[in-house]
Amino acid sequence: MKQKIESYDVVVCGGGMAGFCAALASARGGASTCLIQDRPVLGGNASSEIRVTVHGAGCHHPYARETGIVGEALNAERNANHIYPIENGWTNSVFDMSLYDMAVREPNLTLHLNTSLRDVELESGGGGLAALAAWPPASAEQGYYLRPACHGGDRVKSVRAYVANAEVELIIAGKRFIDCTGDALLAHLAGCEWRMGSESHAETGEVHATAEASPDTMGSSIHIRCIDTGRPAPFRAPDWAMHYEDAAFFYEQGRKPNEPQGGYWWIEIGVPFHTIHDNEAIRHELTRHALGVWDWMKNRDPKTMERCRNYALEFIGQVPGKRESRRVMGLHFLNENELQRREAFPDECAYGGWFIDLHTPGGLLADSSEPSSALGYDDRVAEIALKYIGPYGIPLRSLVSKDVSNLMMAGRNLSVTHAALGTVRVMATCGLMGQAAGTLAAASVRRGAEPGETVENAVGEVQQTLLRDGCYLPNLRNEDPLDLARAAQPSASSEFRFAGIGAWERDIDQNLRESFWGRAYGRERALADEPCQWFHLAGGRLDRVGLHLHSTADAPAEATVVLRKVDSIWAYDREDGEIVWTGTISVPPGCDDLVWIAPELDGLADGCHRLEVSGPENVHWRYSGAHPYGITGGHIIGSGRYHWFRLPGEFAFSVEPAQPVHGPREALTGVTRPRERSHAWFSDPAAALPQWLELRWPEKQLVRTVELTFPGQLVSEPHWENPFYVAPYVARRYVLEAWTDGAWTPLARESENVRVRRRHDLANPVATDRLRLVVHETHGAPSAGLTEIRCYA
């Protein structure tokens, strides 16, 4: 056995989405960083070995898709991949290579793949496998498993790892450690307190806590992929596979096989198996059941046999994707109630917005799968509607161990209750937490302070770094004192004025699958569902608003309209904000056109407004086939709140006068997506490209770095993006120019850009009082667009 000794500023254990983002953030933050991953590829559950598609807040909230490193990775995969990411089971190696490419290109990052964490040494000389026998074991006296802290406080000195097929042992020392192993193996060996199972409602007071505490956890899954061979493809299951005969097991218990291609998250096994120690038994059981599911669909299910006739099983996973195991106790124990009320944490470092997704322990061995699925995800059912929460912030303290001062954690092993884990555990959210942990680790090394001390004394530095690096934080904005652009006066060649969207209008983003936007075309929603629309007004006058209503009534019908000023496009509560106008309109029988109201308002506040419409079942508001930036529609759900759903889309309406909500100032607001205002400059689509946005200062500034953020595709998840997708408002061809010696001088040129965020470090810093971006070509949009520009000396 060969032994190697290495030392780094930051050591990250686990290379799933959380660990990948943590390691890259740490390395980009200037810390020498090592990433240890026990598999041959990065991505964890998202990799081509397990093939769970990356979900997050963007599935349930408009413009809440994750950016930062996880967004960069997902964009890179879509830019390069030739297939649709249909759902679970369809990830291919292009995703793995996108992550690998990003890791290999980072000079501060050392990557150890096929390398398993074996042991831990604490600075006291103890800890690790040798100490486990002397430390208190986990107990289920509380109902769930609880392993108390095993010492009065210590630090990790090094980890011991083994490289598969190489007969090499690594001893890796570090100043800071981040546990992204999922099972919290590093924290376990370091003596940290952890929990596993479910807390009771009596203990936590959470809406979705179980009535009784339990050691049970959500199960693990493997996924299958099936392809159309173009001809009949017979399938015979082996005799050891599970044999299914009961259609009700699938169609009445939340396991509906929607598509023959795959995507069956419900191929899941948990209780009575232990999700950690029985992992290999779980893998075999999942294989038996996965083959049995395909055998049922192919050979006996009357609803799928014909559709599956030409399909063949092409992939069956053999690495179980876990949902839940150990949760490490940190400086803050995150509770579902805090997320339900969208607590504004002072140390906000990430955000989430997936629903409270708590699968039934046992999976395929239980009576039903995830309860919402068993009820068909019907948002009119109150118990389902209560699961839709967010977007909410996540505190940095939940990523810092309370027992080991130089240890952090990110991913599903963070400091959180079981109920809250149901929403924060999805991989896009885990990636954001990973970037936060890595950024904190690098900052704490620079400051020579422990992570907890850095949170207490310099959390603003960490938060502003996250924002600069492309992350979004719901309650924060750019306040970087070094950003020269914040003091500049912006102007532009033109700006877009919003006047509305038509019912039969098509969207400009033709790079999204037709099954996304196409579902809105020609559709409508009854006014009895209380539909609403969030949109932005520029302030000042609002003379008229037109709603495209379709009535099947035989007589005039009456509808009530309320215009409400709200604080963001995620204002879901009925009583949010302030009513600025309310009235009724008469809808003629057989109407299928704009019906106008005339608020004739003046002196309106600028920002986000919600237009609420209610009326009879036989009058409908038409959806639009267009989806302009920052506009979103919704309706009342079973919880009595408004909510947005990604399909089918926004409602057709018009406003007069047209609203100048996309002026150049919107690129300097410190926020890079629609929220309380549009936060994006767009040029007039009627004015031909090139179009420009200019910054002007009272006196000359020395500019060394310019950072640009173009409007990305934030309204849907990557599942809806075509092969080789690039968001239409991303500038393909542009020039950065500075005013010097009485003329515009090029500083940087791009001719084939596909990236949403670009950083230009100028070879020759320039002293100028005017700088501009000139967009010559986009990826399909008629307007140039920009959500942020930053300048640094």
Tab-separated table of C-alpha atoms in Angstrom, residues 235-556:
chain	number	residue	atom	x	y	z
A	235	PHE	CA	-39.085	-8.033	-22.852
A	236	ARG	CA	-39.032	-11.011	-20.514
A	237	ALA	CA	-38.226	-10.337	-16.862
A	238	PRO	CA	-35.948	-12.758	-14.987
A	239	ASP	CA	-37.706	-15.088	-12.571
A	240	TRP	CA	-36.179	-13.278	-9.560
A	241	ALA	CA	-37.772	-9.953	-10.583
A	242	MET	CA	-40.886	-8.630	-8.843
A	243	HIS	CA	-44.153	-9.601	-10.537
A	244	TYR	CA	-46.935	-6.992	-10.554
A	245	GLU	CA	-50.583	-7.692	-11.388
A	246	ASP	CA	-52.562	-4.994	-9.542
A	247	ALA	CA	-53.290	-1.848	-11.577
A	248	ALA	CA	-54.539	-0.073	-8.443
A	249	PHE	CA	-51.024	-0.310	-6.986
A	250	PHE	CA	-49.908	2.090	-9.712
A	251	TYR	CA	-52.912	4.187	-10.624
A	252	GLU	CA	-54.549	4.672	-7.238
A	253	GLN	CA	-51.476	4.910	-5.015
A	254	GLY	CA	-49.431	7.643	-6.710
A	255	ARG	CA	-47.247	5.518	-8.998
A	256	LYS	CA	-48.706	6.373	-12.379
A	257	PRO	CA	-46.310	5.428	-15.223
A	258	ASN	CA	-46.790	8.576	-17.293
A	259	GLU	CA	-44.196	8.088	-20.036
A	260	PRO	CA	-42.623	4.948	-21.502
A	261	GLN	CA	-39.199	6.657	-21.572
A	262	GLY	CA	-38.753	6.597	-17.780
A	263	GLY	CA	-38.914	9.176	-15.006
A	264	TYR	CA	-40.258	6.949	-12.257
A	265	TRP	CA	-39.061	8.554	-9.039
A	266	TRP	CA	-41.419	6.224	-7.169
A	267	ILE	CA	-39.229	3.164	-7.800
A	268	GLU	CA	-38.183	3.594	-4.181
A	269	ILE	CA	-37.330	1.278	-1.268
A	270	GLY	CA	-36.807	2.313	2.344
A	271	VAL	CA	-38.293	0.828	5.494
A	272	PRO	CA	-37.746	-1.890	6.745
A	273	PHE	CA	-34.199	-1.476	5.433
A	274	HIS	CA	-31.658	0.885	7.031
A	275	THR	CA	-30.869	3.530	4.416
A	276	ILE	CA	-27.120	3.476	5.231
A	277	HIS	CA	-26.185	0.002	6.471
A	278	ASP	CA	-28.546	-1.911	4.161
A	279	ASN	CA	-27.633	0.023	1.022
A	280	GLU	CA	-26.568	-3.074	-0.914
A	281	ALA	CA	-29.735	-4.968	0.021
A	282	ILE	CA	-31.737	-1.914	-1.065
A	283	ARG	CA	-29.908	-1.888	-4.417
A	284	HIS	CA	-30.870	-5.485	-5.103
A	285	GLU	CA	-34.500	-4.967	-4.047
A	286	LEU	CA	-34.743	-1.869	-6.233
A	287	THR	CA	-33.389	-3.847	-9.186
A	288	ARG	CA	-36.037	-6.540	-8.665
A	289	HIS	CA	-38.795	-3.967	-8.500
A	290	ALA	CA	-37.533	-1.841	-11.410
A	291	LEU	CA	-37.512	-4.888	-13.694
A	292	GLY	CA	-40.970	-5.775	-12.399
A	293	VAL	CA	-42.312	-2.295	-13.131
A	294	TRP	CA	-41.087	-2.435	-16.715
A	295	ASP	CA	-42.427	-5.967	-17.092
A	296	TRP	CA	-45.883	-4.726	-15.921
A	297	MET	CA	-45.850	-1.743	-18.281
A	298	LYS	CA	-44.617	-3.777	-21.230
A	299	ASN	CA	-46.598	-6.979	-20.887
A	300	ARG	CA	-49.699	-6.545	-18.721
A	301	ASP	CA	-50.748	-2.908	-18.155
A	302	PRO	CA	-53.632	-2.251	-20.597
A	303	LYS	CA	-52.917	1.494	-20.459
A	304	THR	CA	-49.231	1.260	-21.432
A	305	MET	CA	-48.711	-1.981	-23.380
A	306	GLU	CA	-49.396	-0.463	-26.779
A	307	ARG	CA	-47.382	2.707	-26.046
A	308	CYS	CA	-44.445	0.607	-24.838
A	309	ARG	CA	-44.551	-1.867	-27.744
A	310	ASN	CA	-41.484	-0.448	-29.524
A	311	TYR	CA	-39.624	0.599	-26.384
A	312	ALA	CA	-36.673	-1.313	-24.976
A	313	LEU	CA	-35.007	-1.048	-21.571
A	314	GLU	CA	-31.699	0.697	-22.233
A	315	PHE	CA	-30.470	1.610	-18.732
A	316	ILE	CA	-31.136	0.432	-15.215
A	317	GLY	CA	-29.267	2.169	-12.428
A	318	GLN	CA	-27.197	0.196	-9.950
A	319	VAL	CA	-26.288	2.964	-7.515
A	320	PRO	CA	-29.222	3.867	-5.241
A	321	GLY	CA	-29.958	7.558	-4.979
A	322	LYS	CA	-30.596	8.382	-1.330
A	323	ARG	CA	-33.046	10.969	-0.038
A	324	GLU	CA	-32.355	10.982	3.671
A	325	SER	CA	-30.070	9.698	6.400
A	326	ARG	CA	-28.039	11.552	9.080
A	327	ARG	CA	-28.619	15.258	9.762
A	328	VAL	CA	-25.784	17.044	11.580
A	329	MET	CA	-26.622	19.519	14.322
A	330	GLY	CA	-25.312	23.005	13.555
A	331	LEU	CA	-25.346	26.488	15.010
A	332	HIS	CA	-28.978	26.780	13.889
A	333	PHE	CA	-31.520	23.952	13.678
A	334	LEU	CA	-33.705	24.892	10.707
A	335	ASN	CA	-37.433	24.347	11.208
A	336	GLU	CA	-40.273	24.058	8.676
A	337	ASN	CA	-42.208	26.860	10.401
A	338	GLU	CA	-39.362	29.281	9.661
A	339	LEU	CA	-39.558	28.333	5.994
A	340	GLN	CA	-43.367	28.550	5.905
A	341	ARG	CA	-43.260	32.158	7.125
A	342	ARG	CA	-40.231	32.976	4.935
A	343	GLU	CA	-38.082	34.089	7.839
A	344	ALA	CA	-35.582	36.812	6.880
A	345	PHE	CA	-32.437	35.358	8.443
A	346	PRO	CA	-29.608	37.852	9.045
A	347	ASP	CA	-27.157	35.231	7.742
A	348	GLU	CA	-29.179	34.263	4.662
A	349	CYS	CA	-26.847	32.389	2.323
A	350	ALA	CA	-29.087	30.419	-0.051
A	351	TYR	CA	-32.752	29.875	-0.812
A	352	GLY	CA	-35.227	27.139	-1.615
A	353	GLY	CA	-38.770	26.705	-2.847
A	354	TRP	CA	-39.391	23.043	-3.634
A	355	PHE	CA	-42.576	21.781	-2.002
A	356	ILE	CA	-42.607	19.842	1.305
A	357	ASP	CA	-41.790	16.567	-0.420
A	358	LEU	CA	-41.852	13.849	2.253
A	359	HIS	CA	-42.115	10.406	0.707
A	360	THR	CA	-43.895	7.625	2.542
A	361	PRO	CA	-41.284	5.485	4.353
A	362	GLY	CA	-41.092	2.160	2.552
A	363	GLY	CA	-41.666	3.442	-0.962
A	364	LEU	CA	-42.885	0.548	-3.098
A	365	LEU	CA	-43.381	-1.509	0.061
A	366	ALA	CA	-45.815	1.058	1.507
A	367	ASP	CA	-49.513	1.540	0.789
A	368	SER	CA	-48.832	4.669	-1.293
A	369	SER	CA	-45.938	6.791	-2.486
A	370	GLU	CA	-45.490	10.500	-1.723
A	371	PRO	CA	-48.941	11.599	-0.447
A	372	SER	CA	-49.382	14.468	-2.916
A	373	SER	CA	-48.746	12.116	-5.819
A	374	ALA	CA	-51.354	9.695	-4.514
A	375	LEU	CA	-53.837	12.605	-4.635
A	376	GLY	CA	-52.788	13.592	-8.150
A	377	TYR	CA	-51.058	16.825	-7.064
A	378	ASP	CA	-54.485	18.477	-7.020
A	379	ASP	CA	-53.772	22.015	-5.784
A	380	ARG	CA	-57.422	22.421	-4.744
A	381	VAL	CA	-56.821	19.949	-1.899
A	382	ALA	CA	-55.780	21.910	1.183
A	383	GLU	CA	-53.312	19.321	2.478
A	384	ILE	CA	-51.483	19.445	-0.854
A	385	ALA	CA	-51.628	23.224	-1.184
A	386	LEU	CA	-50.025	23.636	2.256
A	387	LYS	CA	-46.922	21.886	0.936
A	388	TYR	CA	-46.191	24.702	-1.545
A	389	ILE	CA	-43.904	27.130	0.269
A	390	GLY	CA	-41.217	29.699	-0.446
A	391	PRO	CA	-39.158	31.085	-1.874
A	392	TYR	CA	-37.471	31.197	1.529
A	393	GLY	CA	-33.959	31.953	2.763
A	394	ILE	CA	-31.576	29.446	4.369
A	395	PRO	CA	-29.277	30.574	7.226
A	396	LEU	CA	-25.523	30.062	7.024
A	397	ARG	CA	-25.476	28.859	10.642
A	398	SER	CA	-27.294	25.678	9.560
A	399	LEU	CA	-24.195	24.800	7.519
A	400	VAL	CA	-21.745	25.102	10.446
A	401	SER	CA	-21.235	22.289	12.962
A	402	LYS	CA	-21.914	23.217	16.586
A	403	ASP	CA	-19.439	20.584	17.862
A	404	VAL	CA	-16.392	20.758	15.573
A	405	SER	CA	-15.348	24.346	15.001
A	406	ASN	CA	-13.648	23.934	11.597
A	407	LEU	CA	-16.326	21.676	10.095
A	408	MET	CA	-19.168	22.727	7.806
A	409	MET	CA	-21.781	20.687	5.947
A	410	ALA	CA	-23.937	21.205	2.879
A	411	GLY	CA	-26.572	19.121	1.169
A	412	ARG	CA	-29.136	16.845	2.763
A	413	ASN	CA	-26.981	16.417	5.900
A	414	LEU	CA	-27.397	20.030	7.028
A	415	SER	CA	-28.824	21.059	10.398
A	416	VAL	CA	-32.547	20.737	9.708
A	417	THR	CA	-35.646	18.930	10.931
A	418	HIS	CA	-37.063	16.011	8.997
A	419	ALA	CA	-40.084	18.065	7.894
A	420	ALA	CA	-37.946	20.945	6.636
A	421	LEU	CA	-35.633	18.482	4.890
A	422	GLY	CA	-38.567	17.654	2.619
A	423	THR	CA	-38.110	20.982	0.821
A	424	VAL	CA	-34.375	21.773	1.143
A	425	ARG	CA	-33.066	18.346	0.068
A	426	VAL	CA	-33.393	18.778	-3.722
A	427	MET	CA	-30.150	19.163	-5.618
A	428	ALA	CA	-30.354	22.707	-6.971
A	429	THR	CA	-30.956	23.913	-3.402
A	430	CYS	CA	-28.110	21.688	-2.182
A	431	GLY	CA	-25.848	23.258	-4.809
A	432	LEU	CA	-26.626	26.739	-3.490
A	433	MET	CA	-25.848	25.605	0.047
A	434	GLY	CA	-22.609	24.089	-1.204
A	435	GLN	CA	-21.537	27.356	-2.802
A	436	ALA	CA	-22.355	29.175	0.446
A	437	ALA	CA	-20.316	26.709	2.525
A	438	GLY	CA	-17.357	26.914	0.141
A	439	THR	CA	-17.488	30.703	0.097
A	440	LEU	CA	-17.600	30.754	3.917
A	441	ALA	CA	-14.683	28.319	4.120
A	442	ALA	CA	-12.486	30.468	1.865
A	443	ALA	CA	-13.447	33.640	3.747
A	444	SER	CA	-12.694	32.066	7.124
A	445	VAL	CA	-9.250	30.949	5.902
A	446	ARG	CA	-8.492	34.467	4.617
A	447	ARG	CA	-9.573	36.001	7.912
A	448	GLY	CA	-7.842	33.403	10.083
A	449	ALA	CA	-11.112	32.868	11.962
A	450	GLU	CA	-13.301	29.822	12.474
A	451	PRO	CA	-16.395	29.522	10.242
A	452	GLY	CA	-18.754	30.296	13.121
A	453	GLU	CA	-16.771	33.416	14.027
A	454	THR	CA	-16.803	34.479	10.384
A	455	VAL	CA	-20.591	34.135	10.275
A	456	GLU	CA	-20.865	36.241	13.418
A	457	ASN	CA	-18.418	38.961	12.417
A	458	ALA	CA	-18.278	39.033	8.609
A	459	VAL	CA	-21.472	37.516	7.228
A	460	GLY	CA	-21.997	40.565	4.999
A	461	GLU	CA	-18.698	39.857	3.249
A	462	VAL	CA	-19.797	36.282	2.526
A	463	GLN	CA	-23.228	37.393	1.294
A	464	GLN	CA	-21.848	40.073	-1.015
A	465	THR	CA	-19.352	37.561	-2.427
A	466	LEU	CA	-22.197	35.142	-3.161
A	467	LEU	CA	-24.123	37.881	-4.959
A	468	ARG	CA	-21.089	38.893	-6.994
A	469	ASP	CA	-20.524	35.254	-7.921
A	470	GLY	CA	-23.978	35.007	-9.440
A	471	CYS	CA	-26.092	33.709	-6.560
A	472	TYR	CA	-29.464	35.162	-5.691
A	473	LEU	CA	-30.509	35.933	-2.102
A	474	PRO	CA	-34.212	36.825	-1.648
A	475	ASN	CA	-33.716	39.510	1.004
A	476	LEU	CA	-30.449	41.070	-0.190
A	477	ARG	CA	-29.017	43.073	-3.069
A	478	ASN	CA	-25.617	44.211	-4.315
A	479	GLU	CA	-24.150	46.715	-1.872
A	480	ASP	CA	-20.506	46.125	-2.766
A	481	PRO	CA	-18.667	49.391	-2.002
A	482	LEU	CA	-15.980	48.458	-4.536
A	483	ASP	CA	-18.429	48.248	-7.433
A	484	LEU	CA	-17.871	51.446	-9.420
A	485	ALA	CA	-21.029	50.941	-11.497
A	486	ARG	CA	-23.223	51.694	-8.475
A	487	ALA	CA	-22.135	55.346	-8.641
A	488	ALA	CA	-22.639	55.689	-12.406
A	489	GLN	CA	-25.516	57.289	-14.291
A	490	PRO	CA	-26.934	54.847	-16.877
A	491	SER	CA	-28.436	55.624	-20.277
A	492	ALA	CA	-29.385	53.502	-23.264
A	493	SER	CA	-29.959	53.699	-26.997
A	494	SER	CA	-33.617	52.692	-26.415
A	495	GLU	CA	-35.836	50.907	-23.929
A	496	PHE	CA	-38.776	48.529	-24.082
A	497	ARG	CA	-42.175	49.745	-22.859
A	498	PHE	CA	-44.556	47.016	-21.795
A	499	ALA	CA	-48.092	47.270	-23.225
A	500	GLY	CA	-49.414	43.731	-22.697
A	501	ILE	CA	-49.565	40.288	-24.306
A	502	GLY	CA	-52.091	38.826	-26.716
A	503	ALA	CA	-54.001	35.560	-26.420
A	504	TRP	CA	-52.721	34.295	-29.749
A	505	GLU	CA	-49.211	35.662	-29.453
A	506	ARG	CA	-46.233	33.299	-29.634
A	507	ASP	CA	-43.251	33.518	-27.298
A	508	ILE	CA	-39.870	34.698	-28.556
A	509	ASP	CA	-38.083	31.782	-26.848
A	510	GLN	CA	-38.392	29.157	-29.535
A	511	ASN	CA	-35.496	27.246	-27.970
A	512	LEU	CA	-37.812	25.926	-25.255
A	513	ARG	CA	-39.762	22.793	-25.985
A	514	GLU	CA	-43.169	23.397	-27.525
A	515	SER	CA	-44.673	21.240	-24.772
A	516	PHE	CA	-43.797	24.030	-22.315
A	517	TRP	CA	-45.098	27.228	-23.897
A	518	GLY	CA	-47.396	25.406	-26.297
A	519	ARG	CA	-49.659	24.286	-23.467
A	520	ALA	CA	-50.697	27.892	-22.892
A	521	TYR	CA	-51.710	28.529	-26.484
A	522	GLY	CA	-55.492	28.576	-26.810
A	523	ARG	CA	-56.019	27.730	-23.133
A	524	GLU	CA	-58.045	29.565	-20.496
A	525	ARG	CA	-58.955	29.521	-16.805
A	526	ALA	CA	-62.388	30.034	-15.268
A	527	LEU	CA	-62.859	33.192	-13.221
A	528	ALA	CA	-64.315	30.965	-10.512
A	529	ASP	CA	-60.699	29.839	-9.903
A	530	GLU	CA	-59.813	33.474	-9.089
A	531	PRO	CA	-56.937	33.846	-11.560
A	532	CYS	CA	-54.418	36.640	-11.074
A	533	GLN	CA	-51.473	38.241	-12.805
A	534	TRP	CA	-48.320	39.733	-11.317
A	535	PHE	CA	-46.752	42.488	-13.414
A	536	HIS	CA	-44.753	45.680	-13.010
A	537	LEU	CA	-45.828	49.287	-13.365
A	538	ALA	CA	-43.495	52.204	-13.804
A	539	GLY	CA	-45.416	54.531	-11.484
A	540	GLY	CA	-47.453	57.530	-12.506
A	541	ARG	CA	-50.430	56.927	-14.806
A	542	LEU	CA	-52.522	53.869	-15.495
A	543	ASP	CA	-55.510	54.759	-17.652
A	544	ARG	CA	-56.904	51.441	-18.873
A	545	VAL	CA	-56.427	47.712	-18.438
A	546	GLY	CA	-57.837	45.182	-20.892
A	547	LEU	CA	-58.484	41.516	-20.015
A	548	HIS	CA	-58.983	38.942	-22.761
A	549	LEU	CA	-62.097	37.203	-21.469
A	550	HIS	CA	-64.025	34.362	-23.055
A	551	SER	CA	-67.650	33.922	-21.996
A	552	THR	CA	-69.846	30.945	-22.759
A	553	ALA	CA	-72.749	32.499	-20.833
A	554	ASP	CA	-76.066	33.291	-22.526
A	555	ALA	CA	-76.383	36.639	-20.763
A	556	PRO	CA	-74.050	39.387	-19.571
